[in-house]
Amino acid sequence: MKKATFYHAGCPVCIHAENELVTILDATVDVAIVHLGEQAHLIPDAEQAGVRSVPALVLENGNVLHINHGATIEEVKS
């Protein structure tokens, strides 16, 4: 099974992107959802993975798909 991590900050743009992703990704992709507003301790993991803004989907091959633009990672930190 393929793996991916979806990082978001809980903003309306992020929630919309999460809802859309859930409907278009098939069951062969195991997607971990990380709400950085509630799980701030995972911000360093997101940064290390290459996330520069949220919402973002990090694929298991290391590619980062920045979806729309809700907030920069710096804005999430504050």
CSV table of N, CA and C in Angstrom, one decimal:
chain,number,residue,atom,x,y,z
A,1,MET,N,0.8,-1.2,0.0
A,1,MET,CA,0.0,0.0,0.0
A,1,MET,C,0.9,1.2,0.0
A,2,LYS,N,0.5,2.2,-0.8
A,2,LYS,CA,1.3,3.5,-0.9
A,2,LYS,C,0.9,4.3,0.4
A,3,LYS,N,1.9,5.1,0.8
A,3,LYS,CA,1.6,6.0,1.9
A,3,LYS,C,1.9,7.4,1.6
A,4,ALA,N,1.1,8.3,2.3
A,4,ALA,CA,1.3,9.7,2.1
A,4,ALA,C,0.9,10.4,3.4
A,5,THR,N,1.3,11.6,3.6
A,5,THR,CA,1.0,12.4,4.7
A,5,THR,C,0.4,13.7,4.3
A,6,PHE,N,-0.8,14.1,4.8
A,6,PHE,CA,-1.4,15.3,4.4
A,6,PHE,C,-1.3,16.2,5.6
A,7,TYR,N,-0.6,17.3,5.5
A,7,TYR,CA,-0.4,18.3,6.5
A,7,TYR,C,-1.3,19.5,6.3
A,8,HIS,N,-1.9,20.0,7.4
A,8,HIS,CA,-2.8,21.1,7.3
A,8,HIS,C,-2.8,21.9,8.6
A,9,ALA,N,-3.4,23.1,8.6
A,9,ALA,CA,-3.5,23.9,9.8
A,9,ALA,C,-4.9,24.1,10.3
A,10,GLY,N,-5.9,23.5,9.7
A,10,GLY,CA,-7.3,23.6,10.1
A,10,GLY,C,-8.0,24.8,9.5
A,11,CYS,N,-7.4,25.5,8.7
A,11,CYS,CA,-8.1,26.7,8.1
A,11,CYS,C,-9.1,26.2,7.0
A,12,PRO,N,-10.0,27.0,6.6
A,12,PRO,CA,-11.0,26.6,5.6
A,12,PRO,C,-10.4,26.0,4.3
A,13,VAL,N,-9.3,26.6,3.8
A,13,VAL,CA,-8.7,26.1,2.6
A,13,VAL,C,-8.2,24.7,2.9
A,14,CYS,N,-7.6,24.5,4.0
A,14,CYS,CA,-7.0,23.2,4.4
A,14,CYS,C,-8.1,22.1,4.5
A,15,ILE,N,-9.2,22.5,5.2
A,15,ILE,CA,-10.3,21.5,5.4
A,15,ILE,C,-10.9,21.1,4.1
A,16,HIS,N,-11.1,22.1,3.2
A,16,HIS,CA,-11.6,21.8,1.9
A,16,HIS,C,-10.7,20.9,1.1
A,17,ALA,N,-9.4,21.1,1.1
A,17,ALA,CA,-8.4,20.3,0.5
A,17,ALA,C,-8.5,18.9,1.0
A,18,GLU,N,-8.6,18.8,2.4
A,18,GLU,CA,-8.6,17.4,3.0
A,18,GLU,C,-9.9,16.7,2.5
A,19,ASN,N,-11.0,17.3,2.5
A,19,ASN,CA,-12.2,16.7,2.1
A,19,ASN,C,-12.2,16.2,0.6
A,20,GLU,N,-11.6,17.1,-0.2
A,20,GLU,CA,-11.4,16.7,-1.6
A,20,GLU,C,-10.5,15.5,-1.8
A,21,LEU,N,-9.3,15.5,-1.1
A,21,LEU,CA,-8.4,14.4,-1.2
A,21,LEU,C,-9.0,13.1,-0.8
A,22,VAL,N,-9.7,13.1,0.3
A,22,VAL,CA,-10.3,11.9,0.8
A,22,VAL,C,-11.2,11.3,-0.3
A,23,THR,N,-11.9,12.1,-1.0
A,23,THR,CA,-12.8,11.6,-2.0
A,23,THR,C,-12.1,11.1,-3.3
A,24,ILE,N,-10.9,11.7,-3.6
A,24,ILE,CA,-10.3,11.3,-4.9
A,24,ILE,C,-9.2,10.2,-4.8
A,25,LEU,N,-8.6,10.1,-3.6
A,25,LEU,CA,-7.6,9.1,-3.4
A,25,LEU,C,-8.3,7.7,-3.2
A,26,ASP,N,-7.7,6.7,-3.9
A,26,ASP,CA,-8.4,5.4,-3.7
A,26,ASP,C,-7.8,4.7,-2.5
A,27,ALA,N,-8.3,3.5,-2.2
A,27,ALA,CA,-8.0,2.7,-1.0
A,27,ALA,C,-6.6,2.2,-1.0
A,28,THR,N,-5.9,2.3,-2.1
A,28,THR,CA,-4.5,1.8,-2.2
A,28,THR,C,-3.5,2.8,-1.6
A,29,VAL,N,-4.0,4.0,-1.2
A,29,VAL,CA,-3.1,5.0,-0.5
A,29,VAL,C,-3.5,5.2,0.9
A,30,ASP,N,-2.6,4.9,1.8
A,30,ASP,CA,-2.8,5.1,3.2
A,30,ASP,C,-2.4,6.5,3.6
A,31,VAL,N,-3.3,7.4,3.8
A,31,VAL,CA,-3.0,8.8,4.1
A,31,VAL,C,-3.1,9.1,5.6
A,32,ALA,N,-2.0,9.6,6.1
A,32,ALA,CA,-2.0,10.1,7.5
A,32,ALA,C,-2.4,11.6,7.5
A,33,ILE,N,-3.3,12.0,8.3
A,33,ILE,CA,-3.8,13.4,8.3
A,33,ILE,C,-3.1,14.0,9.6
A,34,VAL,N,-2.4,15.1,9.4
A,34,VAL,CA,-1.7,15.8,10.4
A,34,VAL,C,-2.2,17.2,10.5
A,35,HIS,N,-2.9,17.6,11.6
A,35,HIS,CA,-3.4,18.9,11.8
A,35,HIS,C,-2.3,19.6,12.6
A,36,LEU,N,-1.5,20.5,12.0
A,36,LEU,CA,-0.4,21.1,12.7
A,36,LEU,C,-0.8,22.1,13.7
A,37,GLY,N,-2.1,22.6,13.6
A,37,GLY,CA,-2.6,23.5,14.7
A,37,GLY,C,-2.8,22.7,16.0
A,38,GLU,N,-3.1,21.5,15.9
A,38,GLU,CA,-3.3,20.6,17.1
A,38,GLU,C,-2.1,19.8,17.4
A,39,GLN,N,-1.2,19.6,16.4
A,39,GLN,CA,-0.1,18.7,16.6
A,39,GLN,C,1.2,19.5,16.2
A,40,ALA,N,1.4,20.6,16.9
A,40,ALA,CA,2.5,21.5,16.6
A,40,ALA,C,3.8,20.8,16.8
A,41,HIS,N,3.9,19.8,17.6
A,41,HIS,CA,5.2,19.1,17.8
A,41,HIS,C,5.6,18.4,16.5
A,42,LEU,N,4.7,18.3,15.5
A,42,LEU,CA,5.1,17.6,14.2
A,42,LEU,C,5.5,18.6,13.2
A,43,ILE,N,5.5,19.9,13.5
A,43,ILE,CA,6.0,20.9,12.5
A,43,ILE,C,7.4,20.7,12.0
A,44,PRO,N,8.4,20.3,12.9
A,44,PRO,CA,9.7,20.0,12.4
A,44,PRO,C,9.7,18.8,11.4
A,45,ASP,N,8.8,17.8,11.6
A,45,ASP,CA,8.7,16.7,10.6
A,45,ASP,C,8.2,17.2,9.3
A,46,ALA,N,7.3,18.1,9.3
A,46,ALA,CA,6.7,18.7,8.1
A,46,ALA,C,7.8,19.5,7.4
A,47,GLU,N,8.5,20.3,8.1
A,47,GLU,CA,9.6,21.1,7.5
A,47,GLU,C,10.7,20.2,6.9
A,48,GLN,N,11.1,19.1,7.6
A,48,GLN,CA,12.1,18.2,7.1
A,48,GLN,C,11.6,17.5,5.9
A,49,ALA,N,10.3,17.3,5.8
A,49,ALA,CA,9.8,16.6,4.6
A,49,ALA,C,9.7,17.6,3.4
A,50,GLY,N,9.9,18.9,3.6
A,50,GLY,CA,9.9,19.9,2.5
A,50,GLY,C,8.6,20.7,2.5
A,51,VAL,N,7.7,20.6,3.5
A,51,VAL,CA,6.5,21.4,3.5
A,51,VAL,C,6.9,22.8,3.7
A,52,ARG,N,6.4,23.7,2.9
A,52,ARG,CA,6.7,25.2,3.0
A,52,ARG,C,5.4,25.9,3.3
A,53,SER,N,4.3,25.3,2.9
A,53,SER,CA,3.0,25.9,3.2
A,53,SER,C,2.0,24.8,3.3
A,54,VAL,N,0.8,25.1,3.9
A,54,VAL,CA,-0.2,24.1,4.0
A,54,VAL,C,-1.5,24.6,3.3
A,55,PRO,N,-2.3,23.8,2.8
A,55,PRO,CA,-2.2,22.3,2.9
A,55,PRO,C,-1.2,21.7,1.9
A,56,ALA,N,-0.6,20.6,2.3
A,56,ALA,CA,0.4,19.9,1.5
A,56,ALA,C,0.3,18.4,1.7
A,57,LEU,N,0.5,17.7,0.6
A,57,LEU,CA,0.5,16.3,0.6
A,57,LEU,C,1.9,15.8,0.3
A,58,VAL,N,2.5,15.0,1.3
A,58,VAL,CA,3.9,14.5,1.1
A,58,VAL,C,3.7,13.0,0.7
A,59,LEU,N,4.2,12.7,-0.5
A,59,LEU,CA,4.2,11.3,-1.0
A,59,LEU,C,5.3,10.5,-0.4
A,60,GLU,N,5.2,9.2,-0.4
A,60,GLU,CA,6.2,8.3,0.1
A,60,GLU,C,7.5,8.4,-0.6
A,61,ASN,N,7.5,8.9,-1.9
A,61,ASN,CA,8.7,9.0,-2.6
A,61,ASN,C,9.4,10.3,-2.3
A,62,GLY,N,8.9,11.1,-1.4
A,62,GLY,CA,9.5,12.4,-1.0
A,62,GLY,C,9.0,13.6,-1.7
A,63,ASN,N,8.2,13.4,-2.8
A,63,ASN,CA,7.6,14.6,-3.4
A,63,ASN,C,6.6,15.3,-2.6
A,64,VAL,N,6.6,16.6,-2.6
A,64,VAL,CA,5.7,17.4,-1.8
A,64,VAL,C,4.7,18.1,-2.8
A,65,LEU,N,3.4,17.9,-2.6
A,65,LEU,CA,2.5,18.6,-3.4
A,65,LEU,C,1.8,19.7,-2.6
A,66,HIS,N,2.2,20.9,-2.9
A,66,HIS,CA,1.5,22.1,-2.1
A,66,HIS,C,0.2,22.4,-2.8
A,67,ILE,N,-0.8,22.3,-2.1
A,67,ILE,CA,-2.2,22.4,-2.6
A,67,ILE,C,-2.8,23.7,-2.2
A,68,ASN,N,-3.1,24.5,-3.2
A,68,ASN,CA,-3.7,25.8,-2.9
A,68,ASN,C,-2.8,26.6,-2.0
A,69,HIS,N,-3.2,27.5,-1.2
A,69,HIS,CA,-2.4,28.1,-0.2
A,69,HIS,C,-3.2,28.6,1.0
A,70,GLY,N,-3.0,28.0,2.1
A,70,GLY,CA,-3.7,28.4,3.3
A,70,GLY,C,-2.9,29.2,4.2
A,71,ALA,N,-1.6,28.7,4.5
A,71,ALA,CA,-0.7,29.4,5.4
A,71,ALA,C,0.7,28.9,5.1
A,72,THR,N,1.7,29.8,5.3
A,72,THR,CA,3.1,29.3,5.3
A,72,THR,C,3.4,28.5,6.5
A,73,ILE,N,4.4,27.8,6.5
A,73,ILE,CA,4.8,27.0,7.7
A,73,ILE,C,5.2,28.0,8.8
A,74,GLU,N,5.8,29.1,8.5
A,74,GLU,CA,6.1,30.2,9.5
A,74,GLU,C,4.9,30.7,10.1
A,75,GLU,N,3.8,30.9,9.4
A,75,GLU,CA,2.5,31.4,10.0
A,75,GLU,C,1.9,30.3,10.9
A,76,VAL,N,2.1,29.1,10.6
A,76,VAL,CA,1.6,28.0,11.4
A,76,VAL,C,2.3,27.9,12.7
A,77,LYS,N,3.6,28.2,12.7
A,77,LYS,CA,4.4,28.2,13.9
A,77,LYS,C,4.0,29.3,14.9
A,78,SER,N,3.5,30.4,14.4
A,78,SER,CA,3.2,31.5,15.3
A,78,SER,C,1.8,31.4,15.9
